[in-house]
Coordinates of C-alpha atoms in Angstrom, one line a residue:
Chain A
M21 CA -11.3 -52.0 -12.4
Y22 CA -11.7 -52.7 -16.7
E23 CA -11.9 -56.4 -18.4
V24 CA -9.0 -56.8 -20.2
E25 CA -9.4 -58.8 -23.2
V26 CA -8.4 -60.4 -26.3
K27 CA -10.0 -62.6 -28.3
L28 CA -8.4 -64.9 -31.7
P29 CA -9.9 -68.2 -33.6
A30 CA -8.1 -70.8 -32.4
D31 CA -8.3 -75.2 -32.8
H32 CA -9.6 -75.6 -29.8
E33 CA -7.8 -79.1 -29.5
R34 CA -4.9 -78.1 -29.5
V35 CA -5.1 -75.1 -27.1
R36 CA -7.0 -77.6 -24.9
R37 CA -4.2 -79.7 -25.2
R38 CA -1.4 -76.8 -24.3
L39 CA -3.8 -76.0 -21.1
D40 CA -3.6 -79.8 -20.0
E41 CA 0.4 -79.1 -20.3
L42 CA 0.2 -75.9 -18.8
G43 CA -1.5 -77.0 -15.8
A44 CA -5.2 -74.8 -16.2
A45 CA -8.2 -75.7 -13.8
H46 CA -11.1 -76.3 -16.2
E47 CA -13.6 -74.9 -14.4
A48 CA -17.0 -74.9 -16.2
T49 CA -18.6 -75.5 -19.5
V50 CA -21.5 -74.3 -20.6
E51 CA -24.1 -73.4 -22.8
Q52 CA -25.5 -69.8 -24.6
R53 CA -27.9 -69.3 -26.3
D54 CA -28.1 -65.1 -26.7
T55 CA -30.7 -63.6 -28.6
Y56 CA -30.9 -59.7 -29.8
Y57 CA -33.3 -57.5 -30.0
D58 CA -33.4 -54.2 -32.1
A59 CA -35.7 -51.7 -30.8
P60 CA -39.6 -50.2 -32.0
H61 CA -38.1 -47.0 -31.5
R62 CA -34.7 -46.1 -32.9
S63 CA -32.4 -48.7 -34.3
F64 CA -29.3 -50.0 -31.9
S65 CA -27.2 -50.8 -34.1
E66 CA -27.1 -46.5 -34.8
T67 CA -27.4 -46.1 -31.6
D68 CA -24.6 -47.8 -30.7
E69 CA -27.0 -50.0 -27.9
A70 CA -28.1 -53.5 -27.4
L71 CA -30.7 -55.2 -25.9
R72 CA -30.2 -59.3 -25.4
I73 CA -31.9 -62.3 -23.9
R74 CA -28.9 -64.9 -23.0
R75 CA -30.4 -68.6 -21.7
V76 CA -27.8 -70.5 -20.0
R77 CA -27.4 -74.9 -19.9
R78 CA -25.2 -75.7 -17.5
D79 CA -25.1 -79.5 -15.7
G80 CA -28.1 -80.1 -16.7
E81 CA -29.6 -76.5 -15.6
T82 CA -31.0 -73.7 -17.5
D83 CA -31.3 -69.6 -15.9
A84 CA -31.3 -66.5 -18.2
R85 CA -30.7 -62.8 -18.2
V86 CA -31.8 -60.1 -19.6
T87 CA -29.4 -57.3 -20.4
Y88 CA -29.2 -53.7 -21.5
K89 CA -25.6 -52.2 -22.7
G90 CA -25.4 -48.6 -23.7
P91 CA -23.5 -46.8 -26.0
L92 CA -19.6 -46.3 -25.8
V93 CA -18.8 -43.9 -22.7
D94 CA -15.1 -43.6 -24.1
D95 CA -14.2 -45.0 -27.0
A96 CA -10.1 -45.6 -25.7
S97 CA -11.4 -47.1 -21.9
K98 CA -14.2 -49.1 -24.4
T99 CA -16.3 -48.0 -20.9
R100 CA -20.4 -49.1 -21.8
E101 CA -23.2 -48.9 -19.1
E102 CA -24.2 -52.6 -18.9
V103 CA -27.3 -53.3 -17.2
E104 CA -28.7 -56.7 -16.1
T105 CA -30.8 -59.1 -14.3
G106 CA -31.6 -63.5 -14.1
V107 CA -35.3 -63.4 -15.2
E108 CA -36.8 -66.8 -13.8
D109 CA -38.8 -67.3 -16.7
V110 CA -36.9 -67.1 -20.1
D111 CA -40.4 -67.2 -22.9
A112 CA -42.3 -65.2 -21.1
M113 CA -39.6 -62.6 -20.8
A114 CA -39.3 -62.9 -25.0
R115 CA -43.4 -62.8 -25.1
V116 CA -42.8 -59.0 -23.4
L117 CA -39.9 -58.0 -25.4
D118 CA -41.9 -59.3 -28.8
R119 CA -45.1 -57.6 -27.3
L120 CA -43.5 -54.8 -26.9
G121 CA -42.5 -54.0 -30.7
F122 CA -38.6 -55.4 -29.6
D123 CA -37.3 -57.5 -32.4
P124 CA -35.7 -60.5 -32.3
V125 CA -32.2 -59.8 -35.1
A126 CA -29.4 -61.9 -34.0
T127 CA -28.9 -65.4 -32.1
V128 CA -25.5 -66.2 -31.4
E129 CA -25.1 -70.0 -30.1
K130 CA -21.9 -71.2 -28.8
R131 CA -21.5 -73.7 -26.5
R132 CA -18.1 -72.6 -23.9
E133 CA -15.5 -74.0 -22.0
V134 CA -13.9 -71.9 -19.1
Y135 CA -10.5 -72.3 -18.1
A136 CA -8.1 -70.6 -14.7
L137 CA -4.9 -70.4 -15.6
D138 CA -1.5 -68.0 -14.2
G139 CA -4.7 -65.5 -13.0
Y140 CA -6.2 -65.4 -16.4
T141 CA -9.5 -66.8 -17.3
V142 CA -9.1 -68.6 -20.9
V143 CA -12.8 -68.8 -22.5
L144 CA -12.7 -71.4 -25.0
D145 CA -15.9 -70.6 -27.2
A146 CA -17.0 -72.4 -30.3
V147 CA -19.2 -71.0 -32.2
E148 CA -22.3 -71.6 -34.3
G149 CA -21.8 -70.7 -37.9
L150 CA -18.3 -68.8 -36.7
G151 CA -16.0 -71.5 -35.4
E152 CA -13.8 -71.7 -32.8
F153 CA -12.1 -69.1 -30.6
V154 CA -10.2 -68.4 -27.6
E155 CA -10.6 -65.7 -25.2
V156 CA -7.9 -64.9 -23.1
E157 CA -9.4 -62.4 -20.2
R158 CA -9.0 -60.9 -16.8
E159 CA -10.2 -57.9 -14.3
S160 CA -7.2 -55.0 -13.6
A161 CA -6.5 -51.8 -13.1
E162 CA -3.5 -51.9 -14.9
I163 CA -5.0 -52.3 -18.5
D164 CA -1.1 -52.0 -20.0
A165 CA 0.3 -54.5 -18.0
A166 CA -2.5 -57.5 -17.8
R167 CA -3.0 -56.5 -21.9
E168 CA 1.3 -58.0 -22.0
G169 CA 0.4 -60.4 -19.7
A170 CA -2.0 -62.5 -22.0
F171 CA -0.1 -61.5 -25.0
D172 CA 2.1 -64.0 -22.9
L173 CA -0.2 -66.6 -22.0
C174 CA -1.4 -66.8 -26.0
R175 CA 1.9 -67.3 -27.3
D176 CA 2.5 -69.9 -23.7
L177 CA -0.5 -71.8 -26.4
D178 CA 1.1 -71.6 -28.7
L179 CA -1.7 -69.0 -30.8
D180 CA 0.0 -65.6 -32.0
P181 CA -1.1 -62.1 -30.6
D182 CA -2.0 -60.7 -33.2
D183 CA -4.2 -62.9 -34.7
Q184 CA -6.4 -61.0 -32.5
I185 CA -9.5 -60.2 -33.7
R186 CA -11.3 -56.8 -32.0
A187 CA -15.2 -58.1 -33.1
S188 CA -18.1 -59.5 -31.6
Y189 CA -19.9 -62.4 -32.2
L190 CA -22.4 -60.5 -32.8
E191 CA -20.8 -57.9 -34.9
L192 CA -18.3 -61.0 -37.2
L193 CA -22.3 -62.6 -37.8
L194 CA -23.7 -60.0 -38.8
E195 CA -21.3 -59.2 -41.0
Chain B
M165 CA -61.9 -70.7 -16.3
Y166 CA -63.0 -66.8 -15.9
E167 CA -61.4 -64.9 -12.8
V168 CA -64.8 -63.8 -11.2
E169 CA -64.4 -60.7 -9.0
V170 CA -66.0 -58.4 -7.1
K171 CA -64.6 -55.3 -5.2
L172 CA -66.0 -52.5 -3.7
P173 CA -65.1 -50.4 -0.4
A174 CA -65.0 -51.6 3.1
D175 CA -63.5 -50.6 6.1
H176 CA -61.1 -53.1 6.8
E177 CA -61.7 -53.8 11.1
R178 CA -65.3 -54.3 10.7
V179 CA -64.2 -56.6 8.1
R180 CA -61.8 -58.4 9.9
R181 CA -64.0 -59.1 12.5
R182 CA -67.2 -60.8 10.0
L183 CA -64.4 -62.4 8.3
D184 CA -63.2 -64.3 12.0
E185 CA -66.3 -64.3 12.8
L186 CA -67.2 -67.0 9.8
G187 CA -64.2 -68.9 10.9
A188 CA -62.0 -67.9 7.5
A189 CA -58.5 -68.2 6.9
H190 CA -56.0 -65.9 6.6
E191 CA -53.7 -67.1 3.8
A192 CA -50.7 -64.5 3.7
T193 CA -49.4 -60.2 3.7
V194 CA -48.2 -58.8 1.3
E195 CA -47.2 -55.5 0.4
Q196 CA -47.3 -54.4 -3.2
R197 CA -45.1 -51.9 -4.8
D198 CA -47.3 -51.7 -8.9
T199 CA -45.3 -49.7 -11.0
Y200 CA -47.1 -48.7 -14.9
Y201 CA -44.3 -47.8 -17.3
D202 CA -45.7 -46.3 -20.7
A203 CA -44.0 -47.1 -23.7
P204 CA -42.0 -44.3 -26.2
H205 CA -43.5 -45.6 -29.3
R206 CA -46.9 -45.9 -28.1
S207 CA -49.8 -44.2 -24.9
F208 CA -50.3 -47.9 -23.6
S209 CA -53.6 -45.8 -22.4
E210 CA -54.8 -45.2 -25.8
T211 CA -54.1 -48.8 -26.8
D212 CA -55.0 -50.5 -23.7
E213 CA -51.7 -52.2 -22.6
A214 CA -50.5 -51.8 -19.5
L215 CA -46.7 -52.8 -18.5
R216 CA -46.0 -53.2 -15.0
I217 CA -42.9 -54.0 -12.6
R218 CA -45.1 -54.5 -9.3
R219 CA -42.6 -56.1 -6.5
V220 CA -44.0 -57.6 -3.5
R221 CA -42.1 -58.1 -0.1
R222 CA -44.0 -61.1 2.4
D223 CA -41.9 -62.1 6.0
G224 CA -39.5 -59.7 5.2
E225 CA -39.0 -61.6 1.9
T226 CA -39.0 -59.1 -1.4
D227 CA -39.3 -60.2 -4.5
A228 CA -40.3 -58.9 -8.0
R229 CA -41.7 -59.7 -11.3
V230 CA -42.6 -57.8 -14.5
T231 CA -46.2 -57.9 -16.3
Y232 CA -47.3 -57.2 -19.6
K233 CA -51.1 -57.1 -20.4
G234 CA -52.9 -56.9 -23.5
P235 CA -55.8 -55.1 -25.2
L236 CA -58.7 -56.5 -23.8
V237 CA -59.3 -59.5 -26.1
D238 CA -63.7 -59.5 -26.2
D239 CA -65.2 -56.6 -24.1
A240 CA -67.9 -59.3 -23.0
S241 CA -65.6 -61.7 -20.8
K242 CA -62.5 -59.2 -20.1
T243 CA -60.7 -61.3 -21.4
R244 CA -56.1 -59.9 -21.7
E245 CA -53.7 -61.6 -22.3
E246 CA -51.4 -61.7 -19.0
V247 CA -46.9 -62.2 -19.6
E248 CA -45.7 -62.4 -16.5
T249 CA -41.6 -63.4 -15.1
G250 CA -40.1 -62.8 -12.3
V251 CA -37.1 -60.9 -11.9
E252 CA -34.3 -60.8 -9.8
D253 CA -33.1 -57.6 -9.9
V254 CA -36.0 -55.7 -10.3
D255 CA -33.5 -51.7 -9.5
A256 CA -31.9 -53.3 -12.5
M257 CA -35.0 -54.6 -14.5
A258 CA -36.1 -50.8 -13.7
R259 CA -33.2 -49.8 -15.4
V260 CA -32.9 -51.3 -18.6
L261 CA -37.1 -50.4 -19.0
D262 CA -35.5 -46.9 -18.3
R263 CA -33.0 -47.0 -20.6
L264 CA -35.1 -48.7 -23.2
G265 CA -37.0 -45.4 -23.0
F266 CA -40.1 -46.1 -20.9
D267 CA -41.6 -43.8 -18.4
P268 CA -43.2 -44.8 -15.0
V269 CA -46.5 -43.1 -14.9
A270 CA -47.8 -44.5 -11.4
T271 CA -47.6 -46.0 -9.0
V272 CA -49.5 -47.9 -6.9
E273 CA -49.1 -49.1 -3.6
K274 CA -51.3 -51.7 -1.4
R275 CA -50.4 -53.8 2.1
R276 CA -53.4 -56.6 1.5
E277 CA -54.5 -59.3 3.4
V278 CA -55.5 -62.6 1.9
Y279 CA -58.4 -64.2 3.6
A280 CA -59.9 -68.0 2.3
L281 CA -62.9 -67.9 2.8
D282 CA -65.6 -70.6 1.7
G283 CA -64.5 -71.7 -1.8
Y284 CA -63.1 -67.3 -2.0
T285 CA -60.1 -65.7 -1.7
V286 CA -61.2 -62.2 0.4
V287 CA -58.9 -59.7 -0.3
L288 CA -58.5 -56.5 2.4
D289 CA -56.5 -53.7 -0.1
A290 CA -54.9 -51.0 1.4
V291 CA -54.2 -48.6 -1.6
E292 CA -52.1 -45.8 -0.5
G293 CA -54.0 -42.5 -2.3
L294 CA -57.3 -44.4 -2.5
G295 CA -58.3 -46.1 1.2
E296 CA -59.9 -49.5 2.0
F297 CA -60.8 -52.1 -0.4
V298 CA -62.4 -55.6 0.1
E299 CA -62.2 -58.0 -2.9
V300 CA -63.6 -61.2 -3.4
E301 CA -63.0 -63.4 -6.6
R302 CA -62.5 -66.8 -7.6
E303 CA -61.8 -69.1 -10.6
S304 CA -65.3 -71.1 -12.4
A305 CA -65.6 -71.7 -15.4
E306 CA -69.9 -70.8 -14.6
I307 CA -68.9 -67.2 -14.5
D308 CA -72.3 -66.2 -12.8
A309 CA -73.0 -69.0 -10.2
A310 CA -69.7 -67.2 -8.9
R311 CA -70.7 -64.0 -8.6
E312 CA -74.2 -64.6 -7.0
G313 CA -71.9 -66.8 -5.1
A314 CA -69.2 -63.5 -4.8
F315 CA -71.6 -61.6 -3.8
D316 CA -74.0 -63.6 -1.7
L317 CA -70.5 -64.1 0.2
C318 CA -70.3 -59.9 0.7
R319 CA -73.6 -59.7 2.3
D320 CA -72.4 -62.4 4.1
L321 CA -69.2 -60.2 5.4
D322 CA -72.0 -56.8 5.9
L323 CA -71.0 -55.1 2.7
D324 CA -73.0 -54.3 0.0
P325 CA -73.0 -55.6 -3.8
D326 CA -74.0 -52.5 -5.0
D327 CA -70.8 -50.3 -3.6
Q328 CA -69.1 -53.0 -6.6
I329 CA -67.1 -50.0 -8.2
R330 CA -65.7 -51.9 -11.9
A331 CA -62.1 -49.7 -12.1
S332 CA -58.6 -50.9 -10.9
Y333 CA -56.4 -49.0 -8.3
L334 CA -54.0 -47.2 -11.2
E335 CA -57.6 -46.4 -13.2
L336 CA -58.6 -44.8 -9.8
L337 CA -55.8 -42.8 -9.1
L338 CA -55.4 -41.4 -12.4
E339 CA -58.9 -40.4 -12.6

């Protein structure tokens, strides 16, 4: 299975109106705060790795997880190892990383609204310091078909697939 | 508050009989497996730090936590910083540490029976590769009084406080 994802800048109010007209189901709204770390003994921007603590607030509840992302295994398929676990005390986890010599290098904060439509997940991200984005995504073994479907869905939402951006929010923030 | 602790080798069957005669309450029996890591960029045995993943099995349930222990702040009081959080997926946590370059250097496995007696916690540890130990401990602001009380309790259990050992299980295993 592959994660097929199309991301583009978009005005949320207009997209929400279209989602409503098309009968999309609002599934969740969460606030995410991601802190990215660099290692004391190598540079993750050079090794193409990432270490992240994500704090998620949802319906007044908070949970958190720590995630390691390995370098791209294969550039064409954008496959990388991702290892993740929930943690009970996120401040303690951050302190452990600090004591081990890992430095926070960037924070990505966003408000994320999640909708379901036609087998796709449509995500409206309001990213602090970057603005409003929409992601259309699904898991599929059929990459090309899934991507074409995502492009069609973008058009249904009055969005132009050519506006697609491939950089991560972290990369956009560090630019 | 200080953690006052007296640890000594002891035959568990005899100690259990004395605990029973003295009316001690059995509180829990847990199995703990501790994996200690060394860092890629410094030697924890030289810096007097520790990074540990502890897996605990109790009544068929498993939980786990990751702990960082800093160097001794002050040799007399044996005070060191300890930062700890529970983790949901302990194998993922171990994999994150592996990917970041941390190496497991030692594993301490023990079966721990916990009793309460006269305001003290009496712990019977059966440590793989080391044998049977008893720890008598309590938190107290009055270190000397608490230590004397612990010695008295050892004698009540037919144990000789002079048999006390100060090394950690990890240190004993690495010796």
